[in-house]
mmCIF file with all atom_site columns, N, CA and C in Angstrom:
data_model
loop_
_atom_site.group_PDB
_atom_site.id
_atom_site.type_symbol
_atom_site.label_atom_id
_atom_site.label_alt_id
_atom_site.label_comp_id
_atom_site.label_asym_id
_atom_site.label_entity_id
_atom_site.label_seq_id
_atom_site.pdbx_PDB_ins_code
_atom_site.Cartn_x
_atom_site.Cartn_y
_atom_site.Cartn_z
_atom_site.occupancy
_atom_site.B_iso_or_equiv
_atom_site.pdbx_formal_charge
_atom_site.auth_seq_id
_atom_site.auth_comp_id
_atom_site.auth_asym_id
_atom_site.auth_atom_id
_atom_site.pdbx_PDB_model_num
ATOM 1   N N  . ALA A 1 1  ? 79.727  100.091 89.174  1.00 0.00 ? 17 ALA A N  1
ATOM 2   C CA . ALA A 1 1  ? 80.611  98.980  89.163  1.00 0.00 ? 17 ALA A CA 1
ATOM 3   C C  . ALA A 1 1  ? 81.296  99.332  87.695  1.00 0.00 ? 17 ALA A C  1
ATOM 4   N N  . GLY A 1 2  ? 82.543  98.846  87.446  1.00 0.00 ? 18 GLY A N  1
ATOM 5   C CA . GLY A 1 2  ? 83.213  98.891  86.164  1.00 0.00 ? 18 GLY A CA 1
ATOM 6   C C  . GLY A 1 2  ? 83.831  100.404 86.137  1.00 0.00 ? 18 GLY A C  1
ATOM 7   N N  . ALA A 1 3  ? 83.460  101.283 86.868  1.00 0.00 ? 19 ALA A N  1
ATOM 8   C CA . ALA A 1 3  ? 84.112  102.746 86.762  1.00 0.00 ? 19 ALA A CA 1
ATOM 9   C C  . ALA A 1 3  ? 85.485  102.804 87.333  1.00 0.00 ? 19 ALA A C  1
ATOM 10  N N  . LEU A 1 4  ? 86.037  101.937 88.109  1.00 0.00 ? 20 LEU A N  1
ATOM 11  C CA . LEU A 1 4  ? 87.277  102.088 88.762  1.00 0.00 ? 20 LEU A CA 1
ATOM 12  C C  . LEU A 1 4  ? 88.472  101.750 87.671  1.00 0.00 ? 20 LEU A C  1
ATOM 13  N N  . ARG A 1 5  ? 89.368  102.668 87.632  1.00 0.00 ? 21 ARG A N  1
ATOM 14  C CA . ARG A 1 5  ? 90.342  102.530 86.713  1.00 0.00 ? 21 ARG A CA 1
ATOM 15  C C  . ARG A 1 5  ? 91.816  102.512 87.132  1.00 0.00 ? 21 ARG A C  1
ATOM 16  N N  . ARG A 1 6  ? 91.899  103.069 88.354  1.00 0.00 ? 22 ARG A N  1
ATOM 17  C CA . ARG A 1 6  ? 93.206  103.305 89.032  1.00 0.00 ? 22 ARG A CA 1
ATOM 18  C C  . ARG A 1 6  ? 93.090  103.083 90.403  1.00 0.00 ? 22 ARG A C  1
ATOM 19  N N  . VAL A 1 7  ? 94.144  102.607 91.024  1.00 0.00 ? 23 VAL A N  1
ATOM 20  C CA . VAL A 1 7  ? 94.308  102.489 92.617  1.00 0.00 ? 23 VAL A CA 1
ATOM 21  C C  . VAL A 1 7  ? 95.553  103.294 92.942  1.00 0.00 ? 23 VAL A C  1
ATOM 22  N N  . TYR A 1 8  ? 95.507  104.041 93.726  1.00 0.00 ? 24 TYR A N  1
ATOM 23  C CA . TYR A 1 8  ? 96.500  104.799 94.672  1.00 0.00 ? 24 TYR A CA 1
ATOM 24  C C  . TYR A 1 8  ? 96.924  104.173 95.844  1.00 0.00 ? 24 TYR A C  1
ATOM 25  N N  . HIS A 1 9  ? 98.075  103.570 95.966  1.00 0.00 ? 25 HIS A N  1
ATOM 26  C CA . HIS A 1 9  ? 98.556  102.974 97.136  1.00 0.00 ? 25 HIS A CA 1
ATOM 27  C C  . HIS A 1 9  ? 99.808  103.540 97.882  1.00 0.00 ? 25 HIS A C  1
ATOM 28  N N  . ASN A 1 10 ? 99.377  104.106 99.014  1.00 0.00 ? 26 ASN A N  1
ATOM 29  C CA . ASN A 1 10 ? 100.490 104.801 99.705  1.00 0.00 ? 26 ASN A CA 1
ATOM 30  C C  . ASN A 1 10 ? 100.386 104.618 101.267 1.00 0.00 ? 26 ASN A C  1
ATOM 31  N N  . ALA A 1 11 ? 99.768  103.425 101.560 1.00 0.00 ? 27 ALA A N  1
ATOM 32  C CA . ALA A 1 11 ? 99.709  102.954 102.948 1.00 0.00 ? 27 ALA A CA 1
ATOM 33  C C  . ALA A 1 11 ? 101.003 102.160 103.486 1.00 0.00 ? 27 ALA A C  1
ATOM 34  N N  . ALA A 1 12 ? 101.447 102.506 104.491 1.00 0.00 ? 28 ALA A N  1
ATOM 35  C CA . ALA A 1 12 ? 102.641 101.805 105.048 1.00 0.00 ? 28 ALA A CA 1
ATOM 36  C C  . ALA A 1 12 ? 102.702 101.875 106.687 1.00 0.00 ? 28 ALA A C  1
ATOM 37  N N  . VAL A 1 13 ? 103.322 100.886 107.244 1.00 0.00 ? 29 VAL A N  1
ATOM 38  C CA . VAL A 1 13 ? 103.738 101.165 108.758 1.00 0.00 ? 29 VAL A CA 1
ATOM 39  C C  . VAL A 1 13 ? 105.170 101.493 108.619 1.00 0.00 ? 29 VAL A C  1
ATOM 40  N N  . VAL A 1 14 ? 105.507 102.680 109.234 1.00 0.00 ? 30 VAL A N  1
ATOM 41  C CA . VAL A 1 14 ? 106.915 103.049 109.273 1.00 0.00 ? 30 VAL A CA 1
ATOM 42  C C  . VAL A 1 14 ? 107.203 103.238 110.760 1.00 0.00 ? 30 VAL A C  1
ATOM 43  N N  . ASN A 1 15 ? 108.105 102.522 111.195 1.00 0.00 ? 31 ASN A N  1
ATOM 44  C CA . ASN A 1 15 ? 108.507 102.546 112.614 1.00 0.00 ? 31 ASN A CA 1
ATOM 45  C C  . ASN A 1 15 ? 109.902 101.904 112.870 1.00 0.00 ? 31 ASN A C  1
ATOM 46  N N  . SER A 1 16 ? 110.962 102.764 112.856 1.00 0.00 ? 32 SER A N  1
ATOM 47  C CA . SER A 1 16 ? 112.282 102.055 112.781 1.00 0.00 ? 32 SER A CA 1
ATOM 48  C C  . SER A 1 16 ? 112.584 101.415 114.178 1.00 0.00 ? 32 SER A C  1
ATOM 49  N N  . ALA A 1 17 ? 111.780 101.459 115.176 1.00 0.00 ? 33 ALA A N  1
ATOM 50  C CA . ALA A 1 17 ? 111.888 100.743 116.472 1.00 0.00 ? 33 ALA A CA 1
ATOM 51  C C  . ALA A 1 17 ? 111.241 99.273  116.369 1.00 0.00 ? 33 ALA A C  1
ATOM 52  N N  . LEU A 1 18 ? 110.549 99.028  115.267 1.00 0.00 ? 34 LEU A N  1
ATOM 53  C CA . LEU A 1 18 ? 109.857 97.703  115.222 1.00 0.00 ? 34 LEU A CA 1
ATOM 54  C C  . LEU A 1 18 ? 110.749 96.873  114.259 1.00 0.00 ? 34 LEU A C  1
ATOM 55  N N  . PRO A 1 19 ? 110.797 95.569  114.611 1.00 0.00 ? 35 PRO A N  1
ATOM 56  C CA . PRO A 1 19 ? 111.416 94.633  113.794 1.00 0.00 ? 35 PRO A CA 1
ATOM 57  C C  . PRO A 1 19 ? 110.825 94.233  112.523 1.00 0.00 ? 35 PRO A C  1
ATOM 58  N N  . TYR A 1 20 ? 111.637 93.985  111.582 1.00 0.00 ? 36 TYR A N  1
ATOM 59  C CA . TYR A 1 20 ? 110.922 93.572  110.162 1.00 0.00 ? 36 TYR A CA 1
ATOM 60  C C  . TYR A 1 20 ? 109.707 92.702  110.179 1.00 0.00 ? 36 TYR A C  1
ATOM 61  N N  . ALA A 1 21 ? 109.672 91.699  111.167 1.00 0.00 ? 37 ALA A N  1
ATOM 62  C CA . ALA A 1 21 ? 108.753 90.723  111.341 1.00 0.00 ? 37 ALA A CA 1
ATOM 63  C C  . ALA A 1 21 ? 107.367 91.486  111.565 1.00 0.00 ? 37 ALA A C  1
ATOM 64  N N  . ARG A 1 22 ? 107.406 92.600  112.355 1.00 0.00 ? 38 ARG A N  1
ATOM 65  C CA . ARG A 1 22 ? 106.243 93.228  112.682 1.00 0.00 ? 38 ARG A CA 1
ATOM 66  C C  . ARG A 1 22 ? 105.720 94.123  111.708 1.00 0.00 ? 38 ARG A C  1
ATOM 67  N N  . LEU A 1 23 ? 106.641 94.559  110.528 1.00 0.00 ? 39 LEU A N  1
ATOM 68  C CA . LEU A 1 23 ? 106.136 95.502  109.781 1.00 0.00 ? 39 LEU A CA 1
ATOM 69  C C  . LEU A 1 23 ? 105.858 94.778  108.234 1.00 0.00 ? 39 LEU A C  1
ATOM 70  N N  . ARG A 1 24 ? 106.232 93.545  108.210 1.00 0.00 ? 40 ARG A N  1
ATOM 71  C CA . ARG A 1 24 ? 106.164 92.893  106.854 1.00 0.00 ? 40 ARG A CA 1
ATOM 72  C C  . ARG A 1 24 ? 104.708 92.557  106.632 1.00 0.00 ? 40 ARG A C  1
ATOM 73  N N  . GLY A 1 25 ? 103.708 92.200  107.311 1.00 0.00 ? 41 GLY A N  1
ATOM 74  C CA . GLY A 1 25 ? 102.453 92.085  107.145 1.00 0.00 ? 41 GLY A CA 1
ATOM 75  C C  . GLY A 1 25 ? 101.722 93.259  106.482 1.00 0.00 ? 41 GLY A C  1
ATOM 76  N N  . ALA A 1 26 ? 101.996 94.244  107.003 1.00 0.00 ? 42 ALA A N  1
ATOM 77  C CA . ALA A 1 26 ? 101.286 95.539  106.458 1.00 0.00 ? 42 ALA A CA 1
ATOM 78  C C  . ALA A 1 26 ? 102.065 96.153  105.099 1.00 0.00 ? 42 ALA A C  1
ATOM 79  N N  . ASN A 1 27 ? 103.296 96.107  105.299 1.00 0.00 ? 43 ASN A N  1
ATOM 80  C CA . ASN A 1 27 ? 103.956 96.528  103.982 1.00 0.00 ? 43 ASN A CA 1
ATOM 81  C C  . ASN A 1 27 ? 104.393 95.704  102.901 1.00 0.00 ? 43 ASN A C  1
ATOM 82  N N  . VAL A 1 28 ? 104.897 94.599  103.221 1.00 0.00 ? 44 VAL A N  1
ATOM 83  C CA . VAL A 1 28 ? 104.983 93.444  102.023 1.00 0.00 ? 44 VAL A CA 1
ATOM 84  C C  . VAL A 1 28 ? 103.644 92.768  101.720 1.00 0.00 ? 44 VAL A C  1
ATOM 85  N N  . ILE A 1 29 ? 103.160 92.136  102.556 1.00 0.00 ? 45 ILE A N  1
ATOM 86  C CA . ILE A 1 29 ? 102.059 91.413  102.243 1.00 0.00 ? 45 ILE A CA 1
ATOM 87  C C  . ILE A 1 29 ? 100.904 92.179  101.695 1.00 0.00 ? 45 ILE A C  1
ATOM 88  N N  . GLY A 1 30 ? 100.503 93.561  102.436 1.00 0.00 ? 46 GLY A N  1
ATOM 89  C CA . GLY A 1 30 ? 99.613  94.475  102.046 1.00 0.00 ? 46 GLY A CA 1
ATOM 90  C C  . GLY A 1 30 ? 99.840  94.999  100.675 1.00 0.00 ? 46 GLY A C  1
ATOM 91  N N  . THR A 1 31 ? 101.163 95.255  100.279 1.00 0.00 ? 47 THR A N  1
ATOM 92  C CA . THR A 1 31 ? 101.392 95.729  98.851  1.00 0.00 ? 47 THR A CA 1
ATOM 93  C C  . THR A 1 31 ? 101.333 94.527  97.893  1.00 0.00 ? 47 THR A C  1
ATOM 94  N N  . ARG A 1 32 ? 101.630 93.488  98.324  1.00 0.00 ? 48 ARG A N  1
ATOM 95  C CA . ARG A 1 32 ? 101.381 92.228  97.286  1.00 0.00 ? 48 ARG A CA 1
ATOM 96  C C  . ARG A 1 32 ? 99.882  92.100  96.921  1.00 0.00 ? 48 ARG A C  1
ATOM 97  N N  . ASN A 1 33 ? 99.013  92.126  98.217  1.00 0.00 ? 49 ASN A N  1
ATOM 98  C CA . ASN A 1 33 ? 97.767  92.089  97.974  1.00 0.00 ? 49 ASN A CA 1
ATOM 99  C C  . ASN A 1 33 ? 97.013  93.182  96.946  1.00 0.00 ? 49 ASN A C  1
ATOM 100 N N  . VAL A 1 34 ? 97.476  94.412  97.087  1.00 0.00 ? 50 VAL A N  1
ATOM 101 C CA . VAL A 1 34 ? 97.106  95.532  96.217  1.00 0.00 ? 50 VAL A CA 1
ATOM 102 C C  . VAL A 1 34 ? 97.495  95.155  94.688  1.00 0.00 ? 50 VAL A C  1
ATOM 103 N N  . VAL A 1 35 ? 98.764  94.635  94.494  1.00 0.00 ? 51 VAL A N  1
ATOM 104 C CA . VAL A 1 35 ? 99.194  94.503  93.122  1.00 0.00 ? 51 VAL A CA 1
ATOM 105 C C  . VAL A 1 35 ? 98.430  93.358  92.720  1.00 0.00 ? 51 VAL A C  1
ATOM 106 N N  . GLU A 1 36 ? 98.147  92.265  93.389  1.00 0.00 ? 52 GLU A N  1
ATOM 107 C CA . GLU A 1 36 ? 97.355  91.143  92.877  1.00 0.00 ? 52 GLU A CA 1
ATOM 108 C C  . GLU A 1 36 ? 95.977  91.652  92.529  1.00 0.00 ? 52 GLU A C  1
ATOM 109 N N  . LEU A 1 37 ? 95.359  92.524  93.208  1.00 0.00 ? 53 LEU A N  1
ATOM 110 C CA . LEU A 1 37 ? 94.059  93.036  92.945  1.00 0.00 ? 53 LEU A CA 1
ATOM 111 C C  . LEU A 1 37 ? 94.045  93.620  91.641  1.00 0.00 ? 53 LEU A C  1
ATOM 112 N N  . CYS A 1 38 ? 94.974  94.576  91.452  1.00 0.00 ? 54 CYS A N  1
ATOM 113 C CA . CYS A 1 38 ? 95.009  95.397  90.204  1.00 0.00 ? 54 CYS A CA 1
ATOM 114 C C  . CYS A 1 38 ? 95.339  94.555  89.029  1.00 0.00 ? 54 CYS A C  1
ATOM 115 N N  . LEU A 1 39 ? 96.181  93.497  89.185  1.00 0.00 ? 55 LEU A N  1
ATOM 116 C CA . LEU A 1 39 ? 96.406  92.504  88.164  1.00 0.00 ? 55 LEU A CA 1
ATOM 117 C C  . LEU A 1 39 ? 95.103  91.767  87.717  1.00 0.00 ? 55 LEU A C  1
ATOM 118 N N  . ARG A 1 40 ? 94.557  91.316  88.704  1.00 0.00 ? 56 ARG A N  1
ATOM 119 C CA . ARG A 1 40 ? 93.304  90.491  88.561  1.00 0.00 ? 56 ARG A CA 1
ATOM 120 C C  . ARG A 1 40 ? 92.109  91.271  87.767  1.00 0.00 ? 56 ARG A C  1
ATOM 121 N N  . HIS A 1 41 ? 91.997  92.621  88.119  1.00 0.00 ? 57 HIS A N  1
ATOM 122 C CA . HIS A 1 41 ? 91.036  93.502  87.543  1.00 0.00 ? 57 HIS A CA 1
ATOM 123 C C  . HIS A 1 41 ? 91.534  94.554  86.505  1.00 0.00 ? 57 HIS A C  1
ATOM 124 N N  . ARG A 1 42 ? 92.761  94.133  86.156  1.00 0.00 ? 58 ARG A N  1
ATOM 125 C CA . ARG A 1 42 ? 93.357  95.013  85.058  1.00 0.00 ? 58 ARG A CA 1
ATOM 126 C C  . ARG A 1 42 ? 93.220  96.444  85.452  1.00 0.00 ? 58 ARG A C  1
ATOM 127 N N  . LEU A 1 43 ? 93.581  96.926  86.736  1.00 0.00 ? 59 LEU A N  1
ATOM 128 C CA . LEU A 1 43 ? 93.687  98.301  87.103  1.00 0.00 ? 59 LEU A CA 1
ATOM 129 C C  . LEU A 1 43 ? 95.090  98.840  87.208  1.00 0.00 ? 59 LEU A C  1
ATOM 130 N N  . GLU A 1 44 ? 95.132  100.077 86.867  1.00 0.00 ? 60 GLU A N  1
ATOM 131 C CA . GLU A 1 44 ? 96.458  100.801 86.872  1.00 0.00 ? 60 GLU A CA 1
ATOM 132 C C  . GLU A 1 44 ? 96.722  101.067 88.407  1.00 0.00 ? 60 GLU A C  1
ATOM 133 N N  . LEU A 1 45 ? 98.001  100.873 88.814  1.00 0.00 ? 61 LEU A N  1
ATOM 134 C CA . LEU A 1 45 ? 98.370  100.975 90.193  1.00 0.00 ? 61 LEU A CA 1
ATOM 135 C C  . LEU A 1 45 ? 99.342  102.086 90.137  1.00 0.00 ? 61 LEU A C  1
ATOM 136 N N  . VAL A 1 46 ? 99.102  103.077 91.005  1.00 0.00 ? 62 VAL A N  1
ATOM 137 C CA . VAL A 1 46 ? 100.205 104.051 91.191  1.00 0.00 ? 62 VAL A CA 1
ATOM 138 C C  . VAL A 1 46 ? 100.473 103.717 92.721  1.00 0.00 ? 62 VAL A C  1
ATOM 139 N N  . HIS A 1 47 ? 101.799 103.546 92.949  1.00 0.00 ? 63 HIS A N  1
ATOM 140 C CA . HIS A 1 47 ? 102.410 103.270 94.201  1.00 0.00 ? 63 HIS A CA 1
ATOM 141 C C  . HIS A 1 47 ? 103.216 104.391 94.605  1.00 0.00 ? 63 HIS A C  1
ATOM 142 N N  . VAL A 1 48 ? 102.920 104.981 95.745  1.00 0.00 ? 64 VAL A N  1
ATOM 143 C CA . VAL A 1 48 ? 103.685 105.907 96.392  1.00 0.00 ? 64 VAL A CA 1
ATOM 144 C C  . VAL A 1 48 ? 104.694 105.438 97.580  1.00 0.00 ? 64 VAL A C  1
ATOM 145 N N  . SER A 1 49 ? 105.830 105.553 97.361  1.00 0.00 ? 65 SER A N  1
ATOM 146 C CA . SER A 1 49 ? 106.832 105.042 98.450  1.00 0.00 ? 65 SER A CA 1
ATOM 147 C C  . SER A 1 49 ? 107.234 106.206 99.324  1.00 0.00 ? 65 SER A C  1
ATOM 148 N N  . THR A 1 50 ? 107.733 105.778 100.599 1.00 0.00 ? 66 THR A N  1
ATOM 149 C CA . THR A 1 50 ? 108.105 106.730 101.628 1.00 0.00 ? 66 THR A CA 1
ATOM 150 C C  . THR A 1 50 ? 109.615 106.876 101.631 1.00 0.00 ? 66 THR A C  1
ATOM 151 N N  . MET A 1 51 ? 110.410 106.031 100.562 1.00 0.00 ? 67 MET A N  1
ATOM 152 C CA . MET A 1 51 ? 111.702 106.305 100.467 1.00 0.00 ? 67 MET A CA 1
ATOM 153 C C  . MET A 1 51 ? 112.177 107.682 100.481 1.00 0.00 ? 67 MET A C  1
ATOM 154 N N  . GLY A 1 52 ? 111.640 108.454 99.865  1.00 0.00 ? 68 GLY A N  1
ATOM 155 C CA . GLY A 1 52 ? 112.192 109.832 99.577  1.00 0.00 ? 68 GLY A CA 1
ATOM 156 C C  . GLY A 1 52 ? 112.210 110.670 100.935 1.00 0.00 ? 68 GLY A C  1
ATOM 157 N N  . VAL A 1 53 ? 111.293 110.289 101.905 1.00 0.00 ? 69 VAL A N  1
ATOM 158 C CA . VAL A 1 53 ? 111.378 111.124 103.156 1.00 0.00 ? 69 VAL A CA 1
ATOM 159 C C  . VAL A 1 53 ? 112.510 110.591 103.985 1.00 0.00 ? 69 VAL A C  1
ATOM 160 N N  . CYS A 1 54 ? 112.992 109.334 103.878 1.00 0.00 ? 70 CYS A N  1
ATOM 161 C CA . CYS A 1 54 ? 114.053 108.777 104.514 1.00 0.00 ? 70 CYS A CA 1
ATOM 162 C C  . CYS A 1 54 ? 115.439 108.987 103.827 1.00 0.00 ? 70 CYS A C  1
ATOM 163 N N  . GLY A 1 55 ? 115.596 110.149 103.051 1.00 0.00 ? 71 GLY A N  1
ATOM 164 C CA . GLY A 1 55 ? 116.851 110.375 102.568 1.00 0.00 ? 71 GLY A CA 1
ATOM 165 C C  . GLY A 1 55 ? 117.213 109.680 100.929 1.00 0.00 ? 71 GLY A C  1
ATOM 166 N N  . GLY A 1 56 ? 116.153 109.176 100.408 1.00 0.00 ? 72 GLY A N  1
ATOM 167 C CA . GLY A 1 56 ? 116.280 108.568 99.248  1.00 0.00 ? 72 GLY A CA 1
ATOM 168 C C  . GLY A 1 56 ? 116.724 109.675 97.984  1.00 0.00 ? 72 GLY A C  1
ATOM 169 N N  . SER A 1 57 ? 116.873 109.093 96.906  1.00 0.00 ? 73 SER A N  1
ATOM 170 C CA . SER A 1 57 ? 117.381 109.833 95.798  1.00 0.00 ? 73 SER A CA 1
ATOM 171 C C  . SER A 1 57 ? 116.418 110.833 95.091  1.00 0.00 ? 73 SER A C  1
ATOM 172 N N  . GLY A 1 58 ? 115.096 110.670 95.453  1.00 0.00 ? 74 GLY A N  1
ATOM 173 C CA . GLY A 1 58 ? 114.266 111.575 95.053  1.00 0.00 ? 74 GLY A CA 1
ATOM 174 C C  . GLY A 1 58 ? 113.841 111.293 93.495  1.00 0.00 ? 74 GLY A C  1
ATOM 175 N N  . VAL A 1 59 ? 114.513 110.396 92.805  1.00 0.00 ? 75 VAL A N  1
ATOM 176 C CA . VAL A 1 59 ? 114.272 110.009 91.458  1.00 0.00 ? 75 VAL A CA 1
ATOM 177 C C  . VAL A 1 59 ? 112.809 109.441 91.239  1.00 0.00 ? 75 VAL A C  1
ATOM 178 N N  . ARG A 1 60 ? 112.215 109.975 90.196  1.00 0.00 ? 76 ARG A N  1
ATOM 179 C CA . ARG A 1 60 ? 110.758 109.551 89.925  1.00 0.00 ? 76 ARG A CA 1
ATOM 180 C C  . ARG A 1 60 ? 110.783 108.725 88.789  1.00 0.00 ? 76 ARG A C  1
ATOM 181 N N  . ASP A 1 61 ? 110.143 107.582 88.758  1.00 0.00 ? 77 ASP A N  1
ATOM 182 C CA . ASP A 1 61 ? 110.138 106.665 87.818  1.00 0.00 ? 77 ASP A CA 1
ATOM 183 C C  . ASP A 1 61 ? 108.643 106.556 87.438  1.00 0.00 ? 77 ASP A C  1
ATOM 184 N N  . GLU A 1 62 ? 107.945 107.117 86.376  1.00 0.00 ? 78 GLU A N  1
ATOM 185 C CA . GLU A 1 62 ? 106.643 107.280 86.019  1.00 0.00 ? 78 GLU A CA 1
ATOM 186 C C  . GLU A 1 62 ? 106.470 106.331 84.789  1.00 0.00 ? 78 GLU A C  1
ATOM 187 N N  . ARG A 1 63 ? 107.347 105.498 84.372  1.00 0.00 ? 79 ARG A N  1
ATOM 188 C CA . ARG A 1 63 ? 107.002 104.428 83.345  1.00 0.00 ? 79 ARG A CA 1
ATOM 189 C C  . ARG A 1 63 ? 105.960 103.496 83.733  1.00 0.00 ? 79 ARG A C  1
ATOM 190 N N  . PRO A 1 64 ? 104.898 103.341 82.914  1.00 0.00 ? 80 PRO A N  1
ATOM 191 C CA . PRO A 1 64 ? 103.976 102.445 83.259  1.00 0.00 ? 80 PRO A CA 1
ATOM 192 C C  . PRO A 1 64 ? 104.500 100.923 83.181  1.00 0.00 ? 80 PRO A C  1
ATOM 193 N N  . VAL A 1 65 ? 103.951 100.202 84.131  1.00 0.00 ? 81 VAL A N  1
ATOM 194 C CA . VAL A 1 65 ? 104.568 98.723  84.332  1.00 0.00 ? 81 VAL A CA 1
ATOM 195 C C  . VAL A 1 65 ? 103.404 97.994  83.493  1.00 0.00 ? 81 VAL A C  1
ATOM 196 N N  . PRO A 1 66 ? 103.793 97.214  82.372  1.00 0.00 ? 82 PRO A N  1
ATOM 197 C CA . PRO A 1 66 ? 102.800 96.483  81.593  1.00 0.00 ? 82 PRO A CA 1
ATOM 198 C C  . PRO A 1 66 ? 102.009 95.398  82.364  1.00 0.00 ? 82 PRO A C  1
ATOM 199 N N  . LEU A 1 67 ? 100.944 95.219  82.304  1.00 0.00 ? 83 LEU A N  1
ATOM 200 C CA . LEU A 1 67 ? 100.100 94.174  82.872  1.00 0.00 ? 83 LEU A CA 1
ATOM 201 C C  . LEU A 1 67 ? 100.453 92.761  82.096  1.00 0.00 ? 83 LEU A C  1
ATOM 202 N N  . HIS A 1 68 ? 100.642 91.868  82.828  1.00 0.00 ? 84 HIS A N  1
ATOM 203 C CA . HIS A 1 68 ? 100.887 90.313  82.230  1.00 0.00 ? 84 HIS A CA 1
ATOM 204 C C  . HIS A 1 68 ? 99.590  89.526  82.893  1.00 0.00 ? 84 HIS A C  1
ATOM 205 N N  . GLY A 1 69 ? 99.249  88.659  82.030  1.00 0.00 ? 85 GLY A N  1
ATOM 206 C CA . GLY A 1 69 ? 98.299  87.659  82.178  1.00 0.00 ? 85 GLY A CA 1
ATOM 207 C C  . GLY A 1 69 ? 97.078  87.871  81.620  1.00 0.00 ? 85 GLY A C  1
#
């Protein structure tokens, strides 16, 4: 206990045939839960997005986000 410092979050449900309502739970609510967990326990969060595989800009933003609270 106490050894965990960082959480890597790269889970998502990606399916362009499904409506947003079916994807929201895993993608939006799930990510919010991971963020809240990290804030509560003061853990670093590394979030990996799939936007790059969908033709995104490929821009990496590695600036740390300060913890509040």
